[in-house]
Short mmCIF file of C-alpha atoms and ligand atoms in Angstrom, two decimals:
data_model
loop_
_atom_site.label_atom_id
_atom_site.label_comp_id
_atom_site.label_asym_id
_atom_site.label_seq_id
_atom_site.Cartn_x
_atom_site.Cartn_y
_atom_site.Cartn_z
CA UNK X 24 30.75 -18.29 -20.59
CA UNK X 25 27.00 -17.43 -20.13
CA UNK X 26 26.22 -14.52 -17.90
CA UNK X 27 23.17 -12.57 -16.73
CA UNK X 28 25.68 -9.75 -15.64
CA UNK X 29 25.42 -6.15 -17.24
CA UNK X 30 28.21 -4.36 -18.69
CA UNK X 31 28.02 -0.53 -19.29
CA UNK X 32 30.46 0.45 -22.02
CA UNK X 33 31.15 4.12 -22.61
CA UNK X 34 32.63 4.94 -26.20
CA UNK X 35 30.77 1.67 -27.16
CA UNK X 36 30.48 2.97 -30.96
CA UNK X 37 34.12 3.55 -31.18
CA UNK X 38 36.76 1.17 -32.48
CA UNK X 39 37.67 -0.75 -29.38
CA UNK X 40 34.39 0.02 -27.60
CA UNK X 41 32.51 -1.70 -30.31
CA UNK X 42 34.87 -4.74 -30.39
CA UNK X 43 34.34 -4.95 -26.57
CA UNK X 44 30.52 -4.99 -27.18
CA UNK X 45 30.79 -7.88 -29.53
CA UNK X 46 32.92 -9.84 -26.97
CA UNK X 47 30.37 -9.27 -24.02
CA UNK X 48 27.25 -10.12 -26.13
CA UNK X 49 29.10 -13.06 -27.62
CA UNK X 50 29.68 -14.33 -24.04
CA UNK X 51 26.18 -13.89 -22.97
CA UNK X 52 26.36 -10.67 -21.00
CA UNK X 53 23.94 -7.70 -21.23
CA UNK X 54 25.35 -4.74 -22.70
CA UNK X 55 24.43 -1.16 -22.06
CA UNK X 56 26.28 0.95 -24.77
CA UNK X 57 26.73 4.77 -24.46
CA UNK X 58 28.28 7.05 -27.18
CA UNK X 59 27.92 10.52 -28.42
CA UNK X 60 29.33 9.74 -31.87
CA UNK X 61 31.98 12.42 -31.68
CA UNK X 62 34.39 10.04 -33.21
CA UNK X 63 32.36 6.72 -33.00
CA UNK X 64 29.84 5.57 -35.62
CA UNK X 65 26.59 3.81 -35.51
CA UNK X 66 28.11 1.42 -38.26
CA UNK X 67 30.18 -0.12 -35.65
CA UNK X 68 27.29 -1.32 -33.53
CA UNK X 69 24.49 -1.63 -36.05
CA UNK X 70 24.66 -5.42 -36.23
CA UNK X 71 24.08 -5.68 -32.43
CA UNK X 72 20.94 -3.38 -32.18
CA UNK X 73 18.52 -6.22 -32.77
CA UNK X 74 20.02 -8.50 -30.07
CA UNK X 75 17.59 -8.25 -27.11
CA UNK X 76 20.58 -8.17 -24.55
CA UNK X 77 22.11 -5.08 -26.26
CA UNK X 78 20.73 -1.47 -25.42
CA UNK X 79 22.21 1.64 -26.77
CA UNK X 80 21.74 5.16 -25.28
CA UNK X 81 23.24 8.29 -27.03
CA UNK X 82 24.77 10.27 -24.42
CA UNK X 83 28.02 12.31 -23.79
CA UNK X 84 29.39 10.66 -20.71
CA UNK X 85 30.99 14.23 -19.77
CA UNK X 86 27.59 15.07 -18.58
CA UNK X 87 25.91 13.05 -15.65
CA UNK X 88 23.33 10.39 -16.41
CA UNK X 89 21.15 8.41 -14.18
CA UNK X 90 20.79 4.69 -15.25
CA UNK X 91 18.09 2.37 -13.81
CA UNK X 92 18.80 -1.23 -12.87
CA UNK X 93 21.67 -3.27 -11.99
CA UNK X 94 25.26 -2.76 -13.52
CA UNK X 95 28.07 -5.15 -12.81
CA UNK X 96 30.92 -3.81 -14.82
CA UNK X 97 31.59 -0.18 -16.07
CA UNK X 98 34.04 -0.13 -18.97
CA UNK X 99 35.11 3.48 -19.63
CA UNK X 100 36.32 3.75 -23.30
CA UNK X 101 34.92 6.94 -24.26
CA UNK X 102 37.56 9.48 -25.85
CA UNK X 103 38.86 10.63 -29.03
CA UNK X 104 41.97 8.76 -29.33
CA UNK X 105 44.08 9.59 -32.57
CA UNK X 106 46.49 12.54 -32.38
CA UNK X 107 44.49 14.38 -35.28
CA UNK X 108 41.17 13.93 -33.26
CA UNK X 109 42.43 15.10 -29.98
CA UNK X 110 44.09 18.08 -31.49
CA UNK X 111 40.79 19.00 -33.21
CA UNK X 112 38.74 18.04 -30.24
CA UNK X 113 40.93 19.44 -27.40
CA UNK X 114 38.31 20.57 -25.00
CA UNK X 115 35.99 17.45 -25.41
CA UNK X 116 39.11 15.25 -24.98
CA UNK X 117 39.85 16.84 -21.60
CA UNK X 118 36.19 16.80 -20.60
CA UNK X 119 35.62 13.22 -21.47
CA UNK X 120 38.86 12.05 -19.86
CA UNK X 121 38.07 14.18 -16.63
CA UNK X 122 34.35 14.75 -16.12
CA UNK X 123 33.47 11.72 -18.28
CA UNK X 124 35.82 9.48 -16.02
CA UNK X 125 34.16 11.07 -12.87
CA UNK X 126 30.71 10.37 -14.14
CA UNK X 127 31.61 6.83 -15.09
CA UNK X 128 33.20 6.36 -11.72
CA UNK X 129 30.22 7.56 -10.06
CA UNK X 130 27.91 5.11 -11.81
CA UNK X 131 30.12 2.23 -10.83
CA UNK X 132 30.16 3.36 -7.28
CA UNK X 133 26.21 3.77 -7.21
CA UNK X 134 25.83 0.30 -8.68
CA UNK X 135 28.71 -1.47 -6.68
CA UNK X 136 30.20 -2.33 -10.09
CA UNK X 137 33.72 -3.13 -11.10
CA UNK X 138 35.40 -0.35 -12.99
CA UNK X 139 37.71 -0.58 -15.86
CA UNK X 140 39.58 2.48 -17.19
CA UNK X 141 40.93 2.65 -20.74
CA UNK X 142 44.36 4.47 -20.16
CA UNK X 143 47.02 4.76 -22.74
CA UNK X 144 50.73 4.39 -23.49
CA UNK X 145 50.56 8.34 -23.97
CA UNK X 146 50.77 8.62 -20.17
CA UNK X 147 54.68 7.86 -20.74
CA UNK X 148 54.74 10.86 -23.24
CA UNK X 149 57.85 10.92 -25.29
CA UNK X 150 59.46 8.10 -23.12
CA UNK X 151 63.10 8.35 -21.87
CA UNK X 152 62.81 4.69 -20.55
CA UNK X 153 62.54 1.96 -23.15
CA UNK X 154 60.56 -0.34 -23.25
CA UNK X 155 57.98 1.16 -21.00
CA UNK X 156 57.19 -0.57 -17.74
CA UNK X 157 54.33 0.46 -15.50
CA UNK X 158 56.59 1.72 -13.09
CA UNK X 159 57.82 4.55 -15.30
CA UNK X 160 56.46 7.97 -14.72
CA UNK X 161 56.61 9.23 -18.14
CA UNK X 162 57.99 12.39 -19.99
CA UNK X 163 54.68 14.29 -20.77
CA UNK X 164 54.62 17.85 -21.97
CA UNK X 165 51.45 19.01 -20.22
CA UNK X 166 51.24 22.12 -22.53
CA UNK X 167 52.20 20.49 -25.93
CA UNK X 168 49.51 19.52 -28.52
CA UNK X 169 49.21 16.05 -27.01
CA UNK X 170 48.83 17.34 -23.51
CA UNK X 171 45.06 17.33 -23.70
CA UNK X 172 44.96 13.63 -24.03
CA UNK X 173 48.02 12.65 -22.01
CA UNK X 174 46.97 14.72 -19.07
CA UNK X 175 43.25 13.81 -19.24
CA UNK X 176 44.40 10.09 -19.04
CA UNK X 177 46.86 10.69 -16.36
CA UNK X 178 44.00 12.61 -14.40
CA UNK X 179 41.69 9.66 -15.09
CA UNK X 180 44.21 7.25 -13.68
CA UNK X 181 44.78 9.28 -10.54
CA UNK X 182 40.91 9.72 -9.98
CA UNK X 183 40.15 6.01 -10.51
CA UNK X 184 42.71 5.15 -7.84
CA UNK X 185 41.43 7.73 -5.49
CA UNK X 186 37.88 6.18 -5.87
CA UNK X 187 39.51 2.73 -5.03
CA UNK X 188 41.22 4.31 -1.94
CA UNK X 189 38.21 6.42 -0.61
CA UNK X 190 35.31 4.32 -1.68
CA UNK X 191 37.03 1.00 -1.58
CA UNK X 192 36.02 0.11 -5.21
CA UNK X 193 37.20 -2.67 -7.34
CA UNK X 194 38.84 -0.71 -10.06
CA UNK X 195 41.19 -1.68 -13.10
CA UNK X 196 43.50 0.33 -15.27
CA UNK X 197 44.60 -0.78 -18.61
CA UNK X 198 47.27 1.18 -20.45
CA UNK X 199 46.70 0.58 -24.18
CA UNK X 200 49.51 0.74 -26.77
CA UNK X 201 49.07 1.31 -30.43
CA UNK X 202 46.09 -0.91 -31.56
CA UNK X 203 44.65 -1.53 -34.99
CA UNK X 204 42.13 -3.50 -36.69
CA UNK X 205 38.67 -3.58 -38.41
CA UNK X 206 36.52 -0.45 -37.64
CA UNK X 207 39.23 2.13 -37.20
CA UNK X 208 37.94 5.27 -38.97
CA UNK X 209 39.88 5.47 -42.40
CA UNK X 210 40.36 9.30 -41.88
CA UNK X 211 41.41 9.23 -38.13
CA UNK X 212 44.70 10.31 -39.13
CA UNK X 213 46.63 7.52 -37.45
CA UNK X 214 49.46 5.63 -39.39
CA UNK X 215 47.63 2.24 -39.85
CA UNK X 216 44.42 3.73 -41.60
CA UNK X 217 46.50 6.32 -43.27
CA UNK X 218 48.89 3.77 -45.01
CA UNK X 219 46.02 1.28 -45.86
CA UNK X 220 43.89 3.98 -47.36
CA UNK X 221 47.02 5.51 -49.18
CA UNK X 222 47.93 2.07 -50.62
CA UNK X 223 44.43 0.94 -51.61
CA UNK X 224 43.99 4.21 -53.43
CA UNK X 225 47.33 4.23 -55.21
CA UNK X 226 48.65 7.31 -53.27
CA UNK X 227 52.07 7.80 -51.82
CA UNK X 228 52.64 6.75 -48.23
CA UNK X 229 53.03 9.78 -46.02
CA UNK X 230 55.98 9.20 -43.45
CA UNK X 231 56.17 12.03 -40.83
CA UNK X 232 59.89 12.89 -40.00
CA UNK X 233 62.66 10.51 -41.01
CA UNK X 234 60.38 7.49 -40.24
CA UNK X 235 62.89 6.24 -37.66
CA UNK X 236 60.52 6.70 -34.88
CA UNK X 237 59.13 3.29 -33.55
CA UNK X 238 55.86 2.07 -32.50
CA UNK X 239 54.49 -1.56 -31.53
CA UNK X 240 51.24 -2.40 -32.99
CA UNK X 241 48.54 -4.76 -31.34
CA UNK X 242 45.66 -6.42 -33.29
CA UNK X 243 42.42 -5.58 -31.57
CA UNK X 244 41.39 -9.17 -30.92
CA UNK X 245 44.38 -9.61 -28.70
CA UNK X 246 43.74 -6.27 -27.03
CA UNK X 247 40.14 -7.37 -26.13
CA UNK X 248 41.49 -10.55 -24.88
CA UNK X 249 43.83 -8.81 -22.57
CA UNK X 250 41.17 -6.24 -21.33
CA UNK X 251 38.82 -9.08 -20.48
CA UNK X 252 41.48 -10.95 -18.75
CA UNK X 253 42.17 -7.95 -16.57
CA UNK X 254 38.54 -7.41 -15.80
CA UNK X 255 38.08 -10.79 -14.56
CA UNK X 256 41.32 -10.90 -12.48
CA UNK X 257 42.16 -9.72 -9.12
CA UNK X 258 44.72 -7.17 -10.56
CA UNK X 259 44.20 -3.54 -10.46
CA UNK X 260 47.10 -2.22 -12.47
CA UNK X 261 47.97 0.06 -14.35
CA UNK X 262 48.95 -2.78 -16.60
CA UNK X 263 50.29 -2.53 -20.13
CA UNK X 264 48.48 -4.25 -22.89
CA UNK X 265 50.23 -4.05 -26.35
CA UNK X 266 52.35 -5.99 -28.73
CA UNK X 267 56.00 -5.75 -27.98
CA UNK X 268 57.08 -6.28 -31.50
CA UNK X 269 58.59 -2.95 -32.41
CA UNK X 270 58.89 -1.36 -35.84
CA UNK X 271 60.25 1.72 -37.35
CA UNK X 272 57.58 3.72 -39.24
CA UNK X 273 59.79 3.02 -42.47
CA UNK X 274 59.76 -0.62 -41.60
CA UNK X 275 55.91 -0.47 -41.16
CA UNK X 276 55.62 1.25 -44.53
CA UNK X 277 57.42 -1.54 -46.16
CA UNK X 278 55.46 -4.29 -44.30
CA UNK X 279 52.05 -2.57 -45.61
CA UNK X 280 53.43 -2.61 -49.28
CA UNK X 281 54.32 -6.38 -48.86
CA UNK X 282 51.01 -7.17 -47.46
CA UNK X 283 49.25 -5.42 -50.14
CA UNK X 284 51.64 -7.08 -52.75
CA UNK X 285 52.79 -3.87 -54.45
CA UNK X 286 54.91 -0.78 -54.24
CA UNK X 287 53.95 2.80 -53.62
CA UNK X 288 55.85 5.84 -53.39
CA UNK X 289 56.92 7.37 -50.07
CA UNK X 290 56.64 11.23 -49.37
CA UNK X 291 58.19 12.64 -46.26
CA UNK X 292 56.14 15.12 -44.21
CA UNK X 293 57.04 17.13 -41.08
CA UNK X 294 57.02 15.28 -37.92
CA UNK X 295 54.22 16.59 -35.62
CA UNK X 296 55.38 18.29 -32.39
CA UNK X 297 56.21 16.01 -29.49
CA UNK X 298 55.80 12.91 -31.50
CA UNK X 299 57.16 10.07 -29.37
CA UNK X 300 60.36 8.87 -30.76
CA UNK X 301 60.08 5.11 -29.60
CA UNK X 302 57.25 3.19 -27.94
CA UNK X 303 57.23 -0.53 -26.91
CA UNK X 304 55.36 -2.03 -24.02
CA UNK X 305 57.15 -4.19 -21.52
CA UNK X 306 54.42 -6.74 -20.89
CA UNK X 307 55.99 -8.84 -18.30
CA UNK X 308 53.25 -7.72 -15.75
CA UNK X 309 50.38 -8.75 -18.01
CA UNK X 310 52.19 -12.16 -18.75
CA UNK X 311 52.75 -12.79 -14.99
CA UNK X 312 49.26 -11.58 -13.54
CA UNK X 313 47.03 -12.36 -16.49
CA UNK X 314 48.75 -15.08 -18.24
CA UNK X 315 48.09 -12.85 -21.34
CA UNK X 316 50.38 -12.27 -24.47
CA UNK X 317 49.53 -11.09 -28.04
CA UNK X 318 48.99 -13.91 -30.67
CA UNK X 319 48.57 -12.19 -34.00
CA UNK X 320 51.54 -11.38 -35.87
CA UNK X 321 51.52 -7.86 -37.57
CA UNK X 322 51.62 -9.33 -41.17
CA UNK X 323 48.21 -11.23 -40.40
CA UNK X 324 46.51 -8.39 -38.61
CA UNK X 325 47.48 -5.94 -41.21
CA UNK X 326 46.18 -8.26 -43.92
CA UNK X 327 42.73 -8.82 -41.93
CA UNK X 328 42.59 -4.81 -41.59
CA UNK X 329 43.32 -4.30 -45.28
CA UNK X 330 40.55 -6.65 -46.34
CA UNK X 331 38.12 -4.98 -43.97
CA UNK X 332 38.84 -1.62 -45.40
CA UNK X 333 38.72 -2.87 -48.99
CA UNK X 334 35.11 -3.95 -48.21
CA UNK X 335 34.09 -0.90 -46.05
CA UNK X 336 35.53 2.13 -47.52
N1 LIG M 19 52.67 8.81 -38.96
C1 LIG M 19 53.39 8.71 -40.06
N2 LIG M 19 52.51 8.85 -41.16
C2 LIG M 19 51.11 9.09 -41.05
C3 LIG M 19 50.66 8.95 -39.84
C4 LIG M 19 51.41 8.82 -38.75
O1 LIG M 19 54.44 8.66 -40.30
O2 LIG M 19 50.50 9.14 -42.27
C5 LIG M 19 53.67 8.49 -37.76
C6 LIG M 19 53.46 9.46 -36.60
O3 LIG M 19 54.29 10.60 -36.81
C7 LIG M 19 53.97 8.55 -35.45
C8 LIG M 19 53.57 7.05 -35.80
O4 LIG M 19 53.32 7.21 -37.21
O5 LIG M 19 55.36 8.65 -35.31
C9 LIG M 19 52.28 6.69 -35.23
O6 LIG M 19 51.36 7.65 -35.40
P1 LIG M 19 49.78 7.43 -34.88
O7 LIG M 19 49.04 8.89 -35.38
O8 LIG M 19 49.29 6.17 -35.43
O9 LIG M 19 49.73 7.41 -33.37
P2 LIG M 19 50.71 7.74 -32.10
O10 LIG M 19 51.42 6.32 -31.77
O11 LIG M 19 51.53 8.72 -32.45
O12 LIG M 19 49.73 8.04 -31.08
#
């Protein structure tokens, strides 16, 4: 696909944002990349800066910005996204989810662009329904430690749909489940970089709680495939994109050891407050509406991620 269309990506120097920039540049689009480097890094996009079709602006999307020229798509991916980050950056997290989404929607409206919101499985909170379908309203503690992220994203979903209704805009909402891969920050506190960092440095793996809580991990290439399929589809969503293969954190620790080819000690640490007990996406809607499903098995994805961390940390 070669295109002369322009894509604006907020959070472009982040883990997922930077992979999206790669995809769009690889498919001939012009990319206008915005980031304020609160959790993103120039390292993630440095390889693109020589490309004539790539332009970077350092900007915090919680503040308004006037952008000249045509924009065809706005992809709103700016936000701290790891529980440790949004605990430390609680006000920034609410501002970027609320004001940032408002500003990004404003740009899309002014340009007549299609708008895509990165939402999250966190809108389901600590889910009482399993697996999670898009029709589930969730079980979120608004005043708990995760509330700043969960409620900001819930607000962002509502605002996006209000813009669709009031301004007749073409909008899309993706609910992203746990995603991993190269360019995650080694110190972002999430389980994938933590375990990989620990095993590579001969440290014990830290399991929070009893490790029976579950997550379902999606490799970043599969996620990007799902997001781009949604962007070019007729669907609005919200639509779950994630890998439905569910692992307990204990099982995941074993898989990391097996992939590494060595054993590590395990230490049990307290479970963070409101840590969801189980999480697995129901992806029937994505299969039906987008013809999408994940392809990369966890073992392969963890191997690729480990290799990347070996060379980049
Ligand atoms: N977790 C863990 N050890 C770690 C980091 C995380 O046991 O070193 C657990 C965490 O309590 C949660 C799961 O792994 O149950 C996934 O946590 P993560 O921070 O990756 O993201 P979440 O899915 O909670 O947003």
